Coordinates of C-alpha atoms and ligand atoms in Angstrom, one line a residue:
M1 CA 0.0 0.0 0.0
N2 CA 1.4 3.5 -0.8
E3 CA 1.9 5.8 1.9
V4 CA 2.5 9.5 2.1
I5 CA 2.8 12.1 4.8
L6 CA 0.2 14.9 4.6
L7 CA 1.2 18.3 6.3
K8 CA -1.4 21.0 7.2
L9 CA -0.3 24.5 7.3
G10 CA -1.2 26.8 10.1
E11 CA -1.2 30.6 10.1
I12 CA 0.9 30.5 6.9
V13 CA -2.4 30.4 4.9
L14 CA -3.4 33.8 6.4
K15 CA -0.5 35.6 5.0
G16 CA -2.2 37.2 2.0
Q17 CA 0.4 38.3 -0.5
N18 CA 3.3 36.8 1.2
R19 CA 1.7 33.5 1.2
R20 CA 3.7 32.2 -1.7
A21 CA 7.0 33.3 -0.1
F22 CA 6.0 31.5 3.1
E23 CA 5.2 28.3 1.3
E24 CA 8.2 28.3 -0.7
S25 CA 10.3 28.7 2.4
L26 CA 8.7 25.9 4.1
L27 CA 8.9 23.4 1.3
K28 CA 12.7 24.3 1.1
T29 CA 13.1 23.5 4.8
I30 CA 11.1 20.3 4.5
R31 CA 13.2 19.1 1.6
R32 CA 16.3 20.0 3.3
R33 CA 15.5 18.2 6.6
I34 CA 14.2 14.9 5.3
A35 CA 16.6 14.8 2.3
P36 CA 19.3 12.7 4.5
K37 CA 16.4 10.3 5.1
G38 CA 15.8 9.1 1.7
E39 CA 14.4 10.4 -1.6
Y40 CA 11.1 12.2 -1.2
K41 CA 8.8 14.3 -3.5
V42 CA 7.6 17.3 -1.6
S43 CA 4.7 19.3 -3.2
I44 CA 1.8 21.6 -2.2
S45 CA -1.7 21.7 -3.4
Q46 CA -4.6 23.5 -1.8
S47 CA -2.8 24.2 1.6
T48 CA -1.8 20.5 2.2
I49 CA 1.9 19.6 1.6
Y50 CA 2.5 16.2 0.3
V51 CA 5.6 14.2 1.3
E52 CA 5.7 11.3 -0.9
P53 CA 8.6 8.6 -0.9
Q54 CA 10.1 7.9 -4.2
R55 CA 11.7 4.6 -3.2
D56 CA 11.0 1.5 -1.2
D57 CA 13.7 2.1 1.3
C58 CA 12.5 5.4 2.6
D59 CA 11.8 5.3 6.4
L60 CA 8.7 7.3 6.9
D61 CA 9.1 7.1 10.8
E62 CA 12.2 9.1 10.5
A63 CA 10.8 11.5 8.1
E64 CA 7.8 12.0 10.3
E65 CA 10.1 12.7 13.4
K66 CA 11.9 15.6 11.3
I67 CA 8.6 16.9 10.3
S68 CA 7.3 17.0 13.9
K69 CA 10.1 19.7 14.5
I70 CA 9.5 21.9 11.3
F71 CA 7.8 25.3 12.4
G72 CA 4.9 26.2 10.1
V73 CA 3.3 22.8 10.3
V74 CA 0.4 22.7 12.6
A75 CA -0.5 19.0 12.1
Y76 CA 0.5 16.1 10.0
S77 CA -0.6 12.6 9.5
R78 CA 0.5 9.4 7.6
A79 CA -2.1 8.4 4.9
C80 CA -2.5 5.6 2.4
I81 CA -3.2 6.5 -1.0
V82 CA -5.4 4.3 -3.2
E83 CA -7.1 4.7 -6.7
K84 CA -10.4 6.7 -6.6
D85 CA -12.7 3.8 -6.5
L86 CA -15.1 3.4 -3.7
E87 CA -14.4 -0.3 -3.1
A88 CA -10.7 0.4 -3.0
I89 CA -11.3 3.2 -0.5
Q90 CA -13.5 1.0 1.8
K91 CA -11.0 -1.8 1.9
A92 CA -8.0 0.5 2.5
A93 CA -9.7 2.2 5.4
V94 CA -10.5 -1.1 7.0
E95 CA -6.9 -2.5 6.4
Y96 CA -4.8 0.7 7.0
L97 CA -6.5 1.8 10.1
A98 CA -6.8 -1.6 11.7
D99 CA -4.8 -0.6 14.8
E100 CA -7.0 2.5 15.5
L101 CA -10.3 0.8 14.7
N102 CA -9.5 -2.2 17.0
A103 CA -8.7 0.1 19.8
A104 CA -11.7 2.3 19.5
R105 CA -15.1 1.9 20.8
V106 CA -16.7 4.5 18.6
F107 CA -15.8 6.2 15.2
K108 CA -16.9 8.5 12.5
V109 CA -15.9 9.0 8.9
E110 CA -15.2 12.5 7.4
S111 CA -14.9 12.9 3.9
K112 CA -13.9 15.7 1.4
R113 CA -14.2 15.6 -2.2
A114 CA -11.8 18.0 -3.9
D115 CA -12.0 16.1 -7.2
K116 CA -15.8 16.9 -8.1
K117 CA -15.6 14.3 -10.9
F118 CA -15.7 11.7 -8.4
P119 CA -19.3 10.1 -8.6
Y120 CA -20.0 10.1 -4.8
K121 CA -20.6 13.1 -2.8
S122 CA -18.8 13.4 0.5
P123 CA -21.8 12.4 2.8
E124 CA -22.2 9.2 0.5
I125 CA -18.6 8.4 0.8
S126 CA -18.7 8.6 4.6
G127 CA -21.8 6.5 4.6
E128 CA -20.3 3.9 2.4
V129 CA -17.1 3.7 4.2
G130 CA -18.7 3.8 7.7
G131 CA -21.0 1.0 6.7
Y132 CA -18.1 -1.1 5.4
I133 CA -16.2 -0.5 8.7
L134 CA -19.2 -1.6 10.8
E135 CA -19.4 -4.7 8.7
N136 CA -15.8 -5.5 9.5
Y137 CA -15.5 -4.5 13.1
P138 CA -18.5 -5.9 14.9
H139 CA -17.4 -4.3 18.1
I140 CA -17.4 -0.7 17.0
A141 CA -20.2 1.8 16.9
V142 CA -20.7 5.3 15.2
D143 CA -20.8 8.4 17.4
V144 CA -20.4 11.6 15.3
H145 CA -20.1 13.7 18.3
K146 CA -17.3 12.2 20.5
P147 CA -15.6 9.6 18.2
D148 CA -12.5 7.8 19.6
V149 CA -11.1 7.8 16.0
T150 CA -12.2 9.7 12.8
V151 CA -11.5 8.1 9.6
R152 CA -10.8 10.8 7.1
V153 CA -11.2 10.3 3.4
E154 CA -9.9 12.9 1.0
V155 CA -10.7 12.4 -2.6
R156 CA -8.2 14.5 -4.6
E157 CA -6.7 15.0 -8.0
K158 CA -4.1 12.2 -7.7
G159 CA -6.0 9.7 -5.6
A160 CA -8.0 9.0 -2.6
Y161 CA -6.2 9.6 0.7
I162 CA -7.2 7.7 4.0
H163 CA -5.9 8.6 7.3
S164 CA -7.0 9.0 11.0
D165 CA -6.5 12.0 13.4
P166 CA -3.6 14.0 12.5
K167 CA -0.9 14.6 15.0
P168 CA 0.0 18.1 16.3
G169 CA 2.9 19.8 14.5
A170 CA 5.5 22.1 16.0
G171 CA 3.2 25.1 15.0
G172 CA 4.5 28.7 14.4
I173 CA 5.7 30.0 11.2
P174 CA 8.7 28.9 8.9
V175 CA 12.2 29.9 10.3
G176 CA 13.8 32.7 8.3
T177 CA 10.5 34.3 7.5
G178 CA 10.5 36.3 10.7
G179 CA 13.8 38.2 10.4
K180 CA 17.1 37.5 12.3
A181 CA 17.9 38.0 16.0
A182 CA 20.6 37.0 18.5
I183 CA 19.9 34.8 21.4
L184 CA 22.0 35.4 24.5
I185 CA 22.3 31.8 25.5
S186 CA 23.4 30.3 28.9
G187 CA 23.4 26.9 30.1
G188 CA 20.2 27.4 32.2
I189 CA 16.7 26.2 31.6
D190 CA 15.3 29.5 30.3
S191 CA 17.3 30.7 27.4
P192 CA 17.1 27.5 25.2
V193 CA 13.3 27.8 25.7
A194 CA 13.3 31.5 24.7
A195 CA 15.4 30.6 21.7
W196 CA 12.9 27.9 20.7
M197 CA 9.9 30.3 21.1
M198 CA 11.4 33.0 18.9
A199 CA 12.5 30.4 16.3
R200 CA 8.8 29.3 16.2
R201 CA 7.8 32.8 15.3
G202 CA 9.9 32.4 12.3
V203 CA 13.1 34.0 13.6
E204 CA 16.6 33.0 12.4
L205 CA 18.9 32.7 15.2
T206 CA 22.6 33.7 15.8
A207 CA 23.7 32.6 19.4
I208 CA 25.9 34.6 21.7
H209 CA 27.5 32.9 24.8
F210 CA 29.6 34.5 27.4
A211 CA 32.4 32.4 29.0
S212 CA 34.7 33.3 31.6
P213 CA 37.6 30.8 31.8
P214 CA 39.2 29.7 33.8
Y215 CA 36.1 30.5 36.2
T216 CA 33.8 28.5 33.8
S217 CA 34.9 25.3 32.4
E218 CA 35.0 23.6 28.9
R219 CA 32.3 21.2 30.1
A220 CA 30.0 24.3 30.8
L221 CA 30.8 25.4 27.2
D222 CA 29.9 22.0 26.0
K223 CA 26.7 22.0 27.7
V224 CA 25.6 25.1 25.9
E225 CA 26.6 23.7 22.6
R226 CA 24.4 20.7 23.3
L227 CA 21.5 22.8 24.2
L228 CA 21.8 24.8 21.0
K229 CA 22.1 21.5 19.1
K230 CA 18.6 20.4 20.5
V231 CA 17.3 24.0 19.4
S232 CA 18.8 23.5 16.0
E233 CA 16.7 20.4 15.4
Y234 CA 13.9 22.8 15.1
C235 CA 15.6 25.9 13.4
G236 CA 18.6 24.4 11.5
R237 CA 22.1 25.5 11.6
I238 CA 23.1 28.2 14.3
K239 CA 26.2 30.2 14.2
M240 CA 27.4 30.7 17.8
Y241 CA 29.8 33.4 19.1
I242 CA 31.6 32.7 22.3
V243 CA 32.6 35.9 24.1
N244 CA 35.6 35.9 26.5
F245 CA 34.0 37.7 29.3
T246 CA 36.8 36.9 32.1
E247 CA 38.4 40.5 32.1
I248 CA 35.2 42.2 32.3
Q249 CA 33.9 40.3 35.1
E250 CA 37.2 40.5 37.1
Q251 CA 37.2 44.3 36.6
I252 CA 33.6 44.7 37.8
R253 CA 34.5 42.5 40.8
D254 CA 37.5 44.7 41.5
F255 CA 36.4 48.2 40.9
C256 CA 32.5 48.3 41.1
P257 CA 30.0 48.1 44.2
E258 CA 29.3 44.4 44.6
E259 CA 25.6 45.1 45.0
L260 CA 25.5 46.5 41.4
S261 CA 27.8 43.9 39.9
T262 CA 25.2 41.7 38.2
V263 CA 23.4 44.5 36.5
I264 CA 26.6 46.1 35.4
M265 CA 27.7 42.7 34.0
R266 CA 24.4 42.4 32.2
R267 CA 24.8 45.9 30.7
F268 CA 28.2 44.7 29.4
M269 CA 26.4 41.7 27.8
M270 CA 24.0 44.0 26.0
R271 CA 26.8 46.2 24.7
V272 CA 28.9 43.3 23.3
S273 CA 25.8 41.5 22.0
E274 CA 24.5 44.6 20.1
K275 CA 27.8 45.1 18.3
I276 CA 27.7 41.2 17.3
A277 CA 24.1 41.4 16.4
R278 CA 24.7 44.4 14.0
E279 CA 27.7 42.6 12.3
E280 CA 25.3 39.6 11.7
E281 CA 22.6 41.9 10.5
C282 CA 20.3 40.8 13.4
H283 CA 17.4 43.2 14.3
A284 CA 16.9 42.3 17.8
L285 CA 18.4 40.5 20.9
I286 CA 16.6 37.7 22.8
T287 CA 17.1 36.8 26.4
G288 CA 15.4 34.1 28.7
E289 CA 14.4 36.6 31.4
S290 CA 11.1 36.3 33.4
L291 CA 10.0 39.3 35.5
G292 CA 10.8 38.9 39.0
Q293 CA 12.6 35.5 38.9
V294 CA 15.9 36.9 40.3
A295 CA 17.4 40.3 41.4
S296 CA 18.5 41.2 37.9
Q297 CA 15.0 40.6 36.4
T298 CA 13.1 43.1 38.4
M299 CA 11.6 46.0 36.3
Q300 CA 14.2 48.4 37.5
A301 CA 17.1 46.1 36.7
I302 CA 15.6 45.3 33.2
E303 CA 15.3 49.1 32.7
C304 CA 18.9 49.7 33.6
T305 CA 20.0 46.7 31.3
D306 CA 17.9 47.8 28.4
A307 CA 19.3 51.4 28.5
C308 CA 22.6 50.3 26.7
A309 CA 21.0 47.9 24.4
G310 CA 20.7 49.8 21.0
L311 CA 18.4 47.1 19.5
P312 CA 14.9 45.9 20.8
V313 CA 15.4 43.1 23.5
F314 CA 12.9 40.3 23.1
R315 CA 12.0 38.4 26.3
P316 CA 9.4 35.7 25.2
L317 CA 9.3 34.4 28.8
I318 CA 8.8 37.6 30.5
G319 CA 5.4 36.9 31.8
T320 CA 5.6 33.1 32.3
D321 CA 6.1 31.1 35.5
K322 CA 9.0 28.7 36.0
S323 CA 6.8 25.7 35.9
E324 CA 5.5 26.8 32.4
I325 CA 9.0 27.1 31.2
V326 CA 10.0 23.8 32.5
K327 CA 7.2 22.2 30.8
I328 CA 8.3 23.5 27.4
A329 CA 11.9 22.6 28.2
Q330 CA 10.8 19.0 28.7
N331 CA 8.8 19.1 25.6
I332 CA 11.7 20.2 23.4
D333 CA 14.0 18.0 25.4
T334 CA 16.5 20.5 26.7
F335 CA 15.5 20.3 30.4
E336 CA 17.7 17.3 31.3
T337 CA 20.8 19.0 29.9
S338 CA 19.9 22.4 31.4
I339 CA 19.9 20.9 34.9
E340 CA 23.3 19.4 34.6
P341 CA 25.3 21.4 37.4
F342 CA 27.8 23.4 35.7
E343 CA 28.6 27.0 36.4
D344 CA 27.7 29.9 34.4
C345 CA 29.6 33.3 34.3
C346 CA 26.5 34.8 36.0
T347 CA 26.8 32.4 39.0
V348 CA 30.6 32.6 39.5
F349 CA 30.5 36.3 40.6
T350 CA 27.1 36.3 42.3
P351 CA 26.9 39.2 44.8
R352 CA 25.7 38.2 48.3
H353 CA 23.1 41.2 48.4
P354 CA 22.3 42.4 44.9
R355 CA 20.3 45.5 44.7
T356 CA 16.9 44.8 43.4
K357 CA 16.1 48.5 42.6
P358 CA 19.1 49.9 40.9
T359 CA 19.0 53.3 39.1
L360 CA 20.8 54.5 36.0
N361 CA 22.5 57.1 37.9
L362 CA 24.1 54.6 40.3
L363 CA 25.2 52.4 37.5
M364 CA 26.7 55.1 35.4
G365 CA 28.6 56.4 38.4
A366 CA 29.9 52.9 39.1
E367 CA 30.9 52.3 35.6
K368 CA 33.1 55.4 35.5
N369 CA 35.5 53.1 37.3
L370 CA 35.9 51.2 34.0
D371 CA 37.2 51.7 30.5
V372 CA 33.8 50.5 29.0
E373 CA 34.7 51.1 25.4
A374 CA 38.0 49.4 25.5
L375 CA 36.7 46.4 27.5
V376 CA 33.9 46.0 24.9
Q377 CA 36.5 46.2 22.1
K378 CA 38.5 43.5 23.7
C379 CA 35.8 41.1 23.7
M380 CA 35.0 41.9 20.1
D381 CA 38.8 41.2 19.1
T382 CA 38.7 37.9 20.8
L383 CA 35.5 36.3 19.6
E384 CA 35.4 32.7 18.8
V385 CA 32.8 31.3 16.3
K386 CA 31.3 27.9 15.9
Y387 CA 28.6 26.3 14.0
I388 CA 26.0 24.2 15.7
D389 CA 24.4 21.7 13.6
Y390 CA 21.8 19.0 14.6
R391 CA 23.3 16.5 11.9
K392 CA 26.7 16.6 13.8
Ligands
ATP401 P1 18.8 30.9 32.1 O1 18.0 29.7 32.7 O2 18.5 31.2 30.6 O3 20.2 30.8 32.4 P2 18.2 32.5 34.5 O4 16.9 32.4 34.9 O5 19.5 31.7 34.9 O6 18.3 32.2 32.9 P3 20.1 34.8 34.5 O7 21.3 33.7 34.6 O8 19.9 35.8 35.2 O9 18.8 34.0 34.4 O10 20.3 35.2 32.9 C1 19.1 35.7 32.3 C2 19.4 35.8 30.7 O11 20.6 36.4 30.5 C3 19.5 34.3 30.2 O12 18.2 33.8 29.9 C4 20.3 34.5 29.1 O13 19.4 34.9 28.0 C5 21.3 35.6 29.5 N1 22.5 34.9 30.0 C6 22.9 34.6 31.0 N2 24.1 34.2 31.2 C7 24.7 34.1 30.1 C8 25.8 33.8 29.4 N3 26.8 33.2 30.0 N4 25.8 33.9 28.0 C9 24.8 34.5 27.3 N5 23.7 34.8 27.8 C10 23.5 34.8 29.2
MG402 MG1 21.3 31.5 34.2

């Protein structure tokens, strides 16, 4: 029996004149992601994308796994394709959906007839297929309101497709259609989730990580790379900048009031990140901050941090609770890595009593003790670049 994967598009269909560009971008992504998994034909017709294996050795389970991580796809289902003949459709429904029908107590059939030349109307198709299922599965009954399984029949140009309930896709819009932004990534729980959320809104990501060797270790860096790799399964290859932050942190420790050190550090992160972002033609920065979570995430601290960011700072988690963030981290499989106990540059120099309501005046006064420009420039001169790819 010939099998295909049908993909349903989400918001992408609402994009008016940009719709074609969105669809093209999505088709390109799908082709690229599943190409290493075999030879497939990927095409679109009437807001449905068809992924059709071209050879017997194509592994549809693998293709499905890749498809589940492509933004822009709201739902997908494996379907069998048969000739446009009522008897063939009936037989296929009974055979192809045997597992689902055996497990169900009640079912219904939903039919769509896109090919108007097919001699049966949709309700007739549903009636005929439903009747045949009842004959073959005596334990099962029809319930159109609360079915355990819905048998879907779509009669289209190329043939009849039969499938059951679709699985939810990753949602969002295709990566690359929402501009480019730089994610400040730590090894924590929050920033990988923030990265994933913005990628889901179509944003192409560049990553920036601040490391402070020897206070932070190679293993801490390795953890960040593994986290980004998980994110890259959704958004494709990510260029990662590693900033050597040691000197800045030591100078803050030695020359600034301890209670302000975290916010001063974060202001430096913004300055360096803005420069990298501009070189990369990014139009925004992204962080994993959530209001009130720690001292540097009070409204006053955020105000002071943003005062030296010359680009918009996106904080997709700002209004979320930790438990909600953890749930997403578990879903995208970053959680277990995030909780590995490695130090971050933020945690190495944590003040005992951080000021929760800093003011710009206080900070600018404290920063007079430092050669801000020179320190930032030094970071820019010693950047390290890596490419993070889910395939490696
Ligand atoms: P996370 O779980 O993402 O580490 P957090 O709740 O621990 O967040 P902080 O450590 O205060 O909060 O960091 C807030 C945000 O600042 C992070 O979400 C991240 O975007 C950025 N950030 C923190 N440390 C680093 C780092 N070493 N390199 C790059 N960005 C960082
Ligand atoms: Mg952190």
